[in-house]
Coordinates of C-alpha atoms in Angstrom, one line a residue:
M615 CA -8.5 2.4 -13.7
R616 CA -12.2 2.3 -12.9
F617 CA -13.3 -0.3 -10.3
S618 CA -16.9 -1.6 -10.8
P619 CA -17.8 -4.1 -8.0
A620 CA -20.8 -6.2 -8.7
G621 CA -24.0 -5.9 -6.7
D622 CA -26.6 -3.4 -5.9
P623 CA -25.3 0.2 -5.9
G624 CA -25.0 1.8 -2.5
T625 CA -24.9 -1.5 -0.5
P626 CA -21.3 -2.5 -0.2
D627 CA -20.7 -6.0 1.2
A628 CA -17.6 -7.8 2.5
R629 CA -17.0 -9.5 -0.9
S630 CA -16.9 -6.2 -2.7
A631 CA -14.3 -4.8 -0.2
T632 CA -12.2 -7.9 -0.6
R633 CA -12.4 -7.7 -4.4
Y634 CA -11.4 -4.0 -4.2
L635 CA -8.2 -4.9 -2.2
V636 CA -7.4 -7.8 -4.7
W637 CA -8.0 -5.3 -7.6
L638 CA -5.5 -2.9 -6.0
A639 CA -2.9 -5.6 -5.6
G640 CA -3.4 -6.6 -9.2
R641 CA -2.7 -3.1 -10.6
H642 CA 1.1 -3.8 -10.4
P643 CA 1.3 -7.6 -10.6
F644 CA 5.1 -7.7 -11.1
I645 CA 5.9 -5.5 -8.1
F646 CA 3.3 -7.2 -5.9
G647 CA 4.5 -10.7 -7.0
A648 CA 8.1 -9.7 -6.5
G649 CA 7.2 -8.4 -3.0
L650 CA 5.6 -11.7 -2.1
A651 CA 8.6 -13.7 -3.5
L652 CA 11.1 -11.5 -1.7
G653 CA 9.1 -11.8 1.5
V654 CA 9.3 -15.6 1.3
I655 CA 13.0 -15.6 0.5
W656 CA 13.7 -13.1 3.3
M657 CA 11.8 -15.2 5.9
L658 CA 13.2 -18.5 4.6
A659 CA 16.7 -17.2 5.0
Q660 CA 15.9 -16.3 8.7
A661 CA 14.3 -19.7 9.2
L662 CA 17.3 -21.6 8.0
V663 CA 19.8 -19.7 10.2
P664 CA 19.1 -21.8 13.4
A665 CA 19.6 -25.0 11.4
V666 CA 22.9 -23.9 10.0
L667 CA 24.0 -22.6 13.4
G668 CA 23.1 -25.9 15.0
R669 CA 25.2 -27.8 12.4
A670 CA 28.1 -25.4 13.0
V671 CA 27.9 -26.2 16.7
E672 CA 27.5 -29.9 16.2
A673 CA 30.0 -30.5 13.4
G674 CA 32.5 -27.8 14.0
L675 CA 32.6 -27.3 17.8
A676 CA 31.3 -30.6 19.3
Q677 CA 33.4 -32.7 16.9
R678 CA 36.3 -30.2 16.7
D679 CA 36.4 -30.0 12.9
P680 CA 37.8 -26.7 11.8
D681 CA 36.9 -27.3 8.1
A682 CA 33.3 -28.0 9.0
L683 CA 33.1 -25.0 11.2
V684 CA 34.4 -22.8 8.3
R685 CA 32.0 -24.3 5.8
W686 CA 29.0 -23.8 8.1
S687 CA 30.1 -20.3 9.1
L688 CA 30.3 -19.4 5.4
A689 CA 26.9 -20.8 4.9
L690 CA 25.7 -18.7 7.8
L691 CA 27.3 -15.6 6.2
G692 CA 25.6 -16.4 2.9
L693 CA 22.2 -16.7 4.6
G694 CA 22.8 -13.3 6.3
L695 CA 23.6 -11.7 3.0
V696 CA 20.6 -13.2 1.3
Q697 CA 18.4 -12.1 4.2
A698 CA 19.8 -8.5 4.0
V699 CA 19.5 -8.2 0.2
A700 CA 16.0 -9.8 0.1
G701 CA 14.9 -7.6 3.1
I702 CA 16.0 -4.4 1.4
L703 CA 14.3 -5.3 -1.9
R704 CA 11.2 -6.5 -0.1
H705 CA 10.9 -3.3 1.7
R706 CA 11.3 -1.3 -1.5
C707 CA 8.5 -3.4 -3.1
A708 CA 6.4 -3.0 0.0
V709 CA 6.7 0.8 -0.1
H710 CA 5.8 0.8 -3.8
N711 CA 2.8 -1.3 -3.1
W712 CA 1.7 0.9 -0.2
L713 CA 2.0 4.1 -2.2
G714 CA 0.4 2.5 -5.3
A715 CA -2.6 1.3 -3.3
A716 CA -3.0 4.5 -1.4
Y717 CA -2.8 6.9 -4.4
R718 CA -4.7 4.6 -6.7
T719 CA -7.5 4.9 -4.2
V720 CA -7.2 8.6 -4.4
Q721 CA -7.4 8.4 -8.2
V722 CA -10.5 6.2 -8.3
T723 CA -12.1 8.3 -5.6
V724 CA -11.5 11.5 -7.6
D725 CA -12.8 9.7 -10.7
A726 CA -16.0 8.7 -8.8
T727 CA -16.6 12.2 -7.5
N728 CA -16.1 13.6 -11.1
R729 CA -18.7 11.0 -12.4
L730 CA -21.2 12.0 -9.7
G731 CA -20.6 15.7 -10.5
A732 CA -23.3 18.0 -9.0
A733 CA -25.0 15.0 -7.3
L734 CA -22.0 14.5 -5.0
P735 CA -23.0 16.9 -2.2
R736 CA -26.4 15.3 -2.1
R737 CA -25.2 11.7 -2.0
V738 CA -22.0 11.9 0.1
A739 CA -21.0 14.1 3.0
A740 CA -17.9 16.1 2.6
G741 CA -16.4 14.6 5.7
E742 CA -16.7 11.1 4.1
V743 CA -14.7 12.1 1.1
V744 CA -12.1 13.9 3.2
S745 CA -11.7 10.8 5.5
I746 CA -11.1 8.6 2.5
G747 CA -8.3 10.9 1.3
T748 CA -6.7 11.1 4.8
A749 CA -7.2 8.0 7.0
D750 CA -8.6 5.4 4.7
I751 CA -5.8 5.5 2.1
E752 CA -3.2 4.8 4.9
H753 CA -5.1 1.7 6.1
I754 CA -5.6 0.4 2.6
G755 CA -2.0 0.9 1.7
S756 CA -0.9 -0.8 4.9
S757 CA -3.1 -3.8 4.1
I758 CA -1.4 -4.3 0.8
D759 CA 2.0 -3.7 2.3
I760 CA 1.7 -6.3 5.0
T761 CA 0.9 -9.1 2.5
A762 CA 4.5 -9.8 1.7
R763 CA 5.6 -10.2 5.3
G764 CA 2.4 -12.1 6.1
V765 CA 3.0 -14.7 3.3
G766 CA 6.6 -14.9 4.2
S767 CA 5.8 -15.5 7.8
V768 CA 3.4 -18.4 6.9
V769 CA 6.1 -20.0 4.7
G770 CA 8.7 -19.5 7.5
I771 CA 6.4 -21.1 10.1
V772 CA 5.7 -24.1 7.8
T773 CA 9.4 -24.5 7.1
V774 CA 10.3 -24.6 10.9
A775 CA 7.5 -27.0 11.6
V776 CA 8.8 -29.4 8.9
I777 CA 12.3 -29.2 10.3
L778 CA 11.2 -29.7 13.9
L779 CA 9.0 -32.7 12.9
S780 CA 11.9 -34.4 11.2
A781 CA 14.2 -33.8 14.2
S782 CA 11.7 -34.3 17.1
Q783 CA 8.1 -35.1 16.6
P784 CA 6.9 -33.8 20.0
L785 CA 8.5 -30.4 19.3
G786 CA 7.2 -30.4 15.7
L787 CA 3.7 -31.1 16.9
V788 CA 3.9 -28.3 19.4
V789 CA 4.6 -25.9 16.5
V790 CA 2.0 -27.6 14.2
F791 CA -0.8 -27.3 16.8
G792 CA 0.5 -24.3 18.7
V793 CA 0.6 -21.8 15.9
P794 CA -3.0 -22.3 14.8
L795 CA -4.1 -22.1 18.4
L796 CA -2.3 -18.8 18.8
M797 CA -3.9 -17.4 15.6
A798 CA -7.3 -18.6 16.8
L799 CA -6.9 -16.7 20.0
V800 CA -5.9 -13.6 18.0
A801 CA -9.0 -14.1 15.7
L802 CA -11.2 -13.8 18.8
L803 CA -10.1 -10.1 18.9
I804 CA -10.5 -9.4 15.2
R805 CA -14.3 -9.4 15.1
P806 CA -14.9 -6.9 17.9
L807 CA -11.9 -4.8 16.5
H808 CA -13.6 -4.8 13.1
R809 CA -16.9 -3.7 14.6
Q810 CA -15.3 -0.9 16.7
Q811 CA -13.2 0.3 13.9
A812 CA -16.2 0.6 11.6
A813 CA -18.1 2.6 14.3
Y814 CA -15.0 4.8 14.8
R815 CA -14.7 5.4 11.1
D816 CA -18.3 6.5 10.8
S817 CA -17.9 8.9 13.8
T818 CA -14.8 10.4 12.1
G819 CA -16.6 11.0 8.9
R820 CA -19.5 12.7 10.7
L821 CA -17.2 14.9 12.8
T822 CA -15.2 15.9 9.7
A823 CA -18.4 16.8 7.9
R824 CA -19.6 18.9 10.9
A825 CA -16.2 20.7 11.1
A826 CA -16.3 21.5 7.3
D827 CA -19.9 22.9 7.7
I828 CA -18.9 25.1 10.6
V829 CA -15.8 26.4 9.0
S830 CA -17.6 27.2 5.7
G831 CA -20.4 29.0 7.6
L832 CA -18.3 30.6 10.4
R833 CA -18.9 34.1 9.3
V834 CA -22.7 33.6 9.1
L835 CA -22.7 31.9 12.5
R836 CA -20.9 34.7 14.1
G837 CA -23.3 37.2 12.5
V838 CA -26.4 35.5 14.0
G839 CA -24.8 34.5 17.3
G840 CA -24.9 30.8 16.5
E841 CA -21.2 30.1 17.2
P842 CA -21.6 29.0 20.8
V843 CA -24.4 26.6 19.9
L844 CA -22.5 25.0 17.0
S845 CA -19.4 24.9 19.2
E846 CA -21.2 22.9 21.9
R847 CA -22.6 20.5 19.3
Y848 CA -19.1 20.0 17.9
R849 CA -17.8 19.4 21.4
Q850 CA -20.4 16.8 22.0
R851 CA -19.7 15.0 18.7
S852 CA -16.0 15.2 19.4
Q853 CA -16.5 13.5 22.8
A854 CA -18.6 10.8 21.1
L855 CA -15.7 10.2 18.7
R856 CA -13.3 10.1 21.7
A857 CA -15.5 7.4 23.3
D858 CA -15.5 5.4 20.0
G859 CA -11.7 5.8 19.8
L860 CA -11.3 4.5 23.4
R861 CA -13.3 1.4 22.5
V862 CA -11.1 0.8 19.5
A863 CA -8.0 1.4 21.7
R864 CA -9.1 -1.2 24.3
V865 CA -9.4 -3.9 21.6
E866 CA -6.2 -2.8 20.0
S867 CA -4.3 -2.8 23.3
L868 CA -5.4 -6.4 23.8
L869 CA -4.2 -7.3 20.3
Q870 CA -0.9 -5.6 20.8
A871 CA -0.4 -7.4 24.1
A872 CA -1.2 -10.7 22.4
Q873 CA 1.5 -9.9 19.8
I874 CA 4.0 -9.9 22.7
L875 CA 2.5 -12.4 25.2
L876 CA 1.5 -15.3 23.0
P877 CA 4.7 -15.7 21.0
G878 CA 6.6 -15.3 24.3
V879 CA 4.7 -18.1 25.9
F880 CA 5.2 -20.2 22.8
V881 CA 9.0 -19.6 23.0
V882 CA 9.2 -20.5 26.6
L883 CA 7.2 -23.7 26.0
V884 CA 9.4 -24.9 23.1
T885 CA 12.6 -24.0 24.9
W886 CA 11.6 -25.8 28.1
L887 CA 10.6 -28.9 26.1
G888 CA 13.9 -28.8 24.1
A889 CA 16.0 -28.5 27.3
R890 CA 14.2 -31.5 28.9
F891 CA 14.9 -33.6 25.8
A892 CA 18.6 -32.5 25.8
L893 CA 18.9 -33.5 29.4
R894 CA 17.5 -36.9 28.7
G895 CA 19.9 -37.3 25.8
E896 CA 17.1 -37.4 23.2
I897 CA 18.6 -34.5 21.2
S898 CA 22.2 -33.2 20.9
A899 CA 23.6 -29.9 22.0
G900 CA 23.6 -28.6 18.5
E901 CA 20.0 -29.5 18.0
L902 CA 19.2 -27.8 21.3
V903 CA 20.8 -24.6 20.0
S904 CA 18.8 -25.0 16.8
F905 CA 15.6 -25.5 18.6
Y906 CA 16.2 -22.4 20.7
G907 CA 17.0 -20.5 17.5
Y908 CA 13.7 -21.7 16.0
T909 CA 11.7 -20.6 18.9
A910 CA 13.4 -17.2 18.9
F911 CA 12.8 -16.9 15.2
L912 CA 9.1 -17.8 15.5
V913 CA 8.5 -14.6 17.5
S914 CA 8.9 -12.5 14.4
P915 CA 6.6 -14.4 12.0
L916 CA 4.0 -14.8 14.7
R917 CA 4.0 -11.0 15.4
N918 CA 3.9 -10.4 11.7
L919 CA 0.7 -12.6 11.4
T920 CA -1.0 -10.7 14.3
E921 CA 0.0 -7.4 12.7
A922 CA -1.3 -8.6 9.4
A923 CA -4.6 -9.5 11.0
D924 CA -4.8 -6.0 12.5
K925 CA -3.9 -4.2 9.2
L926 CA -6.0 -6.3 7.0
T927 CA -9.0 -5.6 9.3
R928 CA -8.3 -1.9 9.1
G929 CA -7.9 -2.1 5.4
H930 CA -11.1 -4.0 5.0
V931 CA -13.1 -1.4 6.9
A932 CA -11.5 1.4 4.9
A933 CA -12.1 -0.5 1.6
R934 CA -15.8 -0.8 2.4
R935 CA -16.1 3.0 2.6
V936 CA -14.3 3.4 -0.7
V937 CA -16.5 0.8 -2.4
R938 CA -19.6 2.5 -1.1
L939 CA -18.5 5.7 -2.8
L940 CA -17.5 3.9 -6.0
R941 CA -20.8 2.1 -6.2
L942 CA -22.8 5.4 -6.3
A943 CA -24.2 5.8 -9.8
P944 CA -24.6 9.3 -11.4
E945 CA -28.1 10.6 -11.5
F946 CA -27.9 11.2 -15.2
T947 CA -26.1 9.1 -17.8
D948 CA -25.9 9.3 -21.6
P949 CA -28.8 7.7 -23.5
A950 CA -28.1 4.5 -25.4
S951 CA -28.3 6.4 -28.7
P952 CA -27.7 10.1 -28.2
V953 CA -29.6 12.4 -30.6
P954 CA -27.6 15.1 -32.5
V955 CA -28.7 18.6 -32.0
P956 CA -28.4 21.4 -34.5
A957 CA -25.4 23.8 -34.2
G958 CA -25.9 27.4 -33.1
P959 CA -28.2 29.1 -30.6
G960 CA -31.7 27.6 -30.3
E961 CA -34.7 27.9 -28.0
L962 CA -34.3 26.3 -24.6
A963 CA -37.7 25.5 -23.2
D964 CA -38.9 24.1 -19.8
V965 CA -42.3 22.5 -20.4
R966 CA -43.1 22.2 -16.7
S967 CA -42.8 25.9 -15.9
G968 CA -43.6 27.2 -19.4
L969 CA -40.3 29.1 -19.6
V970 CA -38.9 29.6 -23.1
L971 CA -35.5 31.2 -23.6
R972 CA -35.2 33.0 -27.0
P973 CA -31.7 32.8 -28.6
G974 CA -29.5 35.8 -28.2
R975 CA -31.5 37.6 -25.5
L976 CA -30.8 38.5 -21.9
T977 CA -33.8 37.1 -20.0
A978 CA -34.4 37.6 -16.3
L979 CA -36.5 35.2 -14.2
A980 CA -38.1 36.6 -11.1
S981 CA -39.8 34.2 -8.8
A982 CA -42.0 34.8 -5.8
A983 CA -40.2 31.7 -4.2
P984 CA -36.5 31.6 -4.8
Q985 CA -36.5 27.8 -4.7
D986 CA -38.7 27.7 -7.8
A987 CA -36.0 29.6 -9.8
V988 CA -33.3 27.2 -8.5
E989 CA -35.4 24.2 -9.6
I990 CA -36.0 25.7 -13.1
A991 CA -32.3 26.4 -13.4
D992 CA -31.4 22.8 -12.4
R993 CA -33.8 21.4 -15.0
L994 CA -32.5 23.7 -17.8
G995 CA -29.0 22.6 -17.0
R996 CA -29.9 18.9 -16.7
Y997 CA -29.0 18.7 -13.1
A998 CA -32.6 17.7 -12.3
D999 CA -34.9 15.6 -14.6
G1000 CA -37.6 17.5 -16.5
D1001 CA -39.2 18.0 -19.9
V1002 CA -36.7 20.5 -21.3
T1003 CA -35.9 20.9 -25.0
L1004 CA -33.1 22.5 -26.9
H1005 CA -33.8 23.2 -30.6
G1006 CA -36.9 21.1 -29.9
V1007 CA -34.8 18.0 -28.9
P1008 CA -35.3 16.8 -25.3
L1009 CA -32.2 17.2 -23.2
R1010 CA -32.6 13.6 -21.9
D1011 CA -31.9 12.4 -25.5
L1012 CA -28.7 14.4 -25.8
A1013 CA -25.2 13.2 -24.6
L1014 CA -24.5 14.7 -21.2
A1015 CA -21.2 16.2 -22.5
T1016 CA -23.2 18.1 -25.2
V1017 CA -25.5 19.6 -22.6
R1018 CA -22.6 20.6 -20.4
E1019 CA -20.8 22.2 -23.3
R1020 CA -23.7 24.2 -24.5
I1021 CA -25.5 25.1 -21.3
L1022 CA -23.7 26.4 -18.2
V1023 CA -25.4 26.9 -14.9
A1024 CA -23.5 29.2 -12.5
D1025 CA -24.8 29.4 -8.9
N1026 CA -23.4 30.6 -5.6
D1027 CA -22.5 27.0 -4.5
A1028 CA -19.6 27.0 -7.0
Q1029 CA -16.1 27.1 -5.4
L1030 CA -12.9 28.9 -6.1
F1031 CA -9.9 26.7 -6.0
S1032 CA -6.3 27.3 -5.0
G1033 CA -3.8 28.3 -7.7
V1034 CA -3.0 31.1 -10.1
L1035 CA -6.0 33.5 -10.6
R1036 CA -5.7 33.5 -14.4
T1037 CA -5.9 29.7 -14.4
E1038 CA -8.8 29.8 -12.0
L1039 CA -10.8 32.1 -14.3
D1040 CA -9.7 30.2 -17.5
P1041 CA -9.0 26.6 -16.4
H1042 CA -8.9 25.2 -19.9
D1043 CA -6.7 28.0 -21.3
R1044 CA -9.2 28.5 -24.2
A1045 CA -10.2 32.1 -23.8
R1046 CA -9.3 34.4 -26.7
P1047 CA -6.9 37.3 -25.9
G1048 CA -8.4 39.9 -23.7
A1049 CA -11.4 37.7 -22.8
V1050 CA -10.4 37.4 -19.1
E1051 CA -9.9 41.1 -18.7
A1052 CA -13.2 41.8 -20.5
A1053 CA -15.0 39.3 -18.2
L1054 CA -13.5 40.9 -15.1
A1055 CA -14.7 44.3 -16.3
A1056 CA -18.2 43.0 -16.9
A1057 CA -18.3 41.5 -13.5
S1058 CA -16.9 44.7 -11.9
A1059 CA -14.0 42.6 -10.5
T1060 CA -11.0 44.5 -11.8
D1061 CA -10.4 46.1 -8.4
I1062 CA -10.1 42.6 -6.9
V1063 CA -7.3 41.7 -9.4
E1064 CA -5.5 45.1 -8.8
A1065 CA -5.5 44.5 -5.1
L1066 CA -4.2 41.0 -5.3
P1067 CA -0.4 40.7 -5.2
G1068 CA 0.7 39.6 -8.6
G1069 CA -2.6 40.5 -10.3
L1070 CA -3.9 37.8 -12.6
D1071 CA -0.7 35.8 -11.9
G1072 CA -1.3 36.0 -8.1
E1073 CA -2.1 33.0 -6.0
V1074 CA -5.6 32.3 -4.8
A1075 CA -5.9 30.5 -1.5
E1076 CA -8.2 27.5 -1.0
R1077 CA -11.8 28.4 -1.6
G1078 CA -10.7 32.0 -2.2
R1079 CA -10.8 32.6 1.6
E1080 CA -8.8 35.8 1.3
F1081 CA -11.8 37.3 -0.6
S1082 CA -15.0 38.6 0.8
G1083 CA -18.3 36.9 -0.1
G1084 CA -19.1 39.6 -2.7
Q1085 CA -15.6 39.4 -4.2
R1086 CA -15.9 35.6 -4.6
Q1087 CA -19.3 36.1 -6.2
R1088 CA -17.9 38.5 -8.7
L1089 CA -15.0 36.2 -9.5
R1090 CA -17.3 33.3 -10.1
L1091 CA -19.4 35.5 -12.5
A1092 CA -16.2 36.5 -14.3
R1093 CA -15.3 32.8 -14.6
A1094 CA -18.7 32.0 -16.1
L1095 CA -18.3 34.9 -18.6
V1096 CA -14.9 33.7 -19.7
A1097 CA -16.3 30.2 -20.4
D1098 CA -18.6 32.0 -22.9
P1099 CA -21.2 29.2 -23.3
E1100 CA -23.9 29.2 -25.8
T1101 CA -26.5 29.4 -23.0
L1102 CA -25.5 30.8 -19.6
I1103 CA -27.8 30.5 -16.6
L1104 CA -26.9 32.7 -13.6
V1105 CA -28.6 32.1 -10.3
E1106 CA -28.6 35.2 -8.0
P1107 CA -25.2 36.5 -9.4
T1108 CA -25.4 39.8 -7.5
S1109 CA -26.9 38.8 -4.2
A1110 CA -23.7 39.5 -2.1
V1111 CA -22.6 42.8 -3.7
D1112 CA -23.5 46.4 -2.8
A1113 CA -26.0 48.4 -4.9
H1114 CA -23.4 50.4 -6.8
T1115 CA -21.5 47.3 -7.8
E1116 CA -24.7 45.6 -8.7
A1117 CA -25.7 48.5 -11.0
R1118 CA -22.4 48.3 -12.8
I1119 CA -22.8 44.5 -13.3
A1120 CA -26.4 44.9 -14.5
E1121 CA -25.3 47.6 -17.0
R1122 CA -22.4 45.6 -18.4
L1123 CA -23.8 42.0 -18.4
G1124 CA -26.0 42.5 -21.5
P1125 CA -23.2 43.8 -23.8
A1126 CA -20.8 41.2 -22.5
R1127 CA -23.3 38.4 -23.5
R1128 CA -24.4 40.0 -26.8
G1129 CA -25.4 37.4 -29.3
R1130 CA -25.6 34.7 -26.6
T1131 CA -28.5 33.3 -24.6
T1132 CA -28.5 34.4 -21.0
L1133 CA -30.9 33.7 -18.1
V1134 CA -30.5 35.6 -14.8
C1135 CA -32.5 34.3 -11.9
T1136 CA -33.0 37.4 -9.7
T1137 CA -35.5 39.7 -8.1
S1138 CA -33.1 42.7 -8.1
P1139 CA -34.7 45.7 -9.8
L1140 CA -31.3 46.9 -11.0
V1141 CA -30.7 43.7 -13.0
L1142 CA -34.4 43.3 -14.0
G1143 CA -34.4 46.8 -15.5
H1144 CA -31.5 46.0 -17.9
A1145 CA -33.0 42.7 -19.1
D1146 CA -34.3 42.3 -22.6
H1147 CA -37.1 40.2 -21.4
V1148 CA -38.5 39.4 -17.9
V1149 CA -40.4 36.3 -16.9
F1150 CA -42.3 36.2 -13.6
V1151 CA -42.8 32.8 -12.0
E1152 CA -45.2 31.8 -9.2
D1153 CA -45.8 28.3 -7.8
G1154 CA -43.3 27.1 -10.4
K1155 CA -45.3 28.4 -13.4
V1156 CA -44.8 31.4 -15.7
V1157 CA -47.6 33.8 -15.0
A1158 CA -46.4 36.9 -16.7
E1159 CA -43.8 38.1 -19.2
G1160 CA -42.6 41.4 -20.6
R1161 CA -40.3 44.3 -19.9
H1162 CA -39.6 45.2 -16.3
E1163 CA -41.5 48.5 -16.4
E1164 CA -44.5 46.8 -18.1
L1165 CA -44.7 44.1 -15.4
L1166 CA -44.4 46.6 -12.6
A1167 CA -47.4 48.4 -14.0
A1168 CA -49.5 45.4 -15.0
E1169 CA -48.7 42.6 -12.5
P1170 CA -49.2 43.4 -8.8
R1171 CA -47.7 40.1 -7.7
Y1172 CA -44.5 40.9 -9.6
A1173 CA -44.5 44.4 -8.2
A1174 CA -44.8 43.1 -4.7
T1175 CA -42.0 40.6 -5.2
V1176 CA -39.6 43.3 -6.6
S1177 CA -40.6 45.9 -4.0
R1178 CA -39.6 43.4 -1.2
E1179 CA -36.2 43.3 -2.8
E1180 CA -36.0 47.1 -2.9
D1181 CA -37.0 47.3 0.8
R1182 CA -34.1 45.1 1.9

């Protein structure tokens, strides 16, 4: 299922977008091929109707032959039945291809986001991913859907051209040269449409990302009085998107007009020429009826071709966005030959900072600059590169799955997902009996479950929006405790709760993690006071270690950092 276009990562080109669309079409070759074949049969049945109708007029009516009229009428009925059956089956295949391409794109997009992991927010805006899952999949599906009608239209036009050339070379030449001329005129609109659609797509992604940022931070914005400022910026960006949309609409309106005007002019020209030839006796009445039928028929394939040009352009623009996401490589991959690591708890050491986590202890890391603690946590969890060892083995030499299994980093950027709360807390359904309840008690979150209709079997809304910031933080902590990793790294796990709740969590966290290695990045005196060991970091380096009370008495910088937390 994975698509791996060639080329330099992060620089999608037209060839890659085309290859992606071809790859999608090839995922279900039988259905896609059947759609093309049925599209050809469907259009050929329509193309032959004027010829059969002309023969019925010529042989049955003009020559007053009832038997010939019945035969050609039955042939006309047969073509109608073939056209109906082929049209129904073609449409079914087209819907299958549309849905297959659209949802296959969703699958490969989700696969790509999973591969990027924690690097995704740093590499791709949220609005970009949302736009792929909303607008782009529709355009990509439509570009695959239109291929059956497009191919059938080309075959139908060629068939009519051959028939007309055999009956009247002037009329045949009008079709042979007229159709490419019409398509060339349409092609003049394709390039500006492609450019305007790309600009519109970029603006849509940026606006979606801005909307997601505003919604996620709405409570904070209201608290600091920033809502009017962000609202005005959103309005300006929205108006810019509107301007881009109008530019796209101008080109699309010309293309839609061309779909009506150009085939109409073509029909008028061929009909006028056929009428002149009939008046001069160069063609019969039956042939004139056929020629008029051909010109009326040509309206449909010509409109299909202009529609195909429009949808393929849209699909190509959307495919380039998808390819750009798919070509992003994860920041960290498995080494060529992963090194095995001993089982059981072991020392986890960060060489750059000098931090060493002893197995089975609750260690607290207090930093004068909060960002230093975040960077250390990222290195310990292999979310940032660094000289970190587990059991003396560098993390960069271990398989990434091994690191993720043994070391869990839980920070406040983690999200709650919609669904049953029990599943949210134990997504893999691996927790031992009573583990979820014990984790909720340790995180002081039992009151949240009791207040939720249905308790643990109650439904959680998207991102847990029915919970307050402190409640979400406690549920995230409970989820991390349920996972019960060998090494758990918590980044500011109590920053959004009140002092009484924080005291309960600080008291219960140690017993809940007994026998496991735990690091808590915090400057809260309540949490620091219950830690087995406290490490103080300044300028990214460990400058002091010991118990909380010892550091308060012996390290003024530590005391100043902690006292600032107490004064808040």
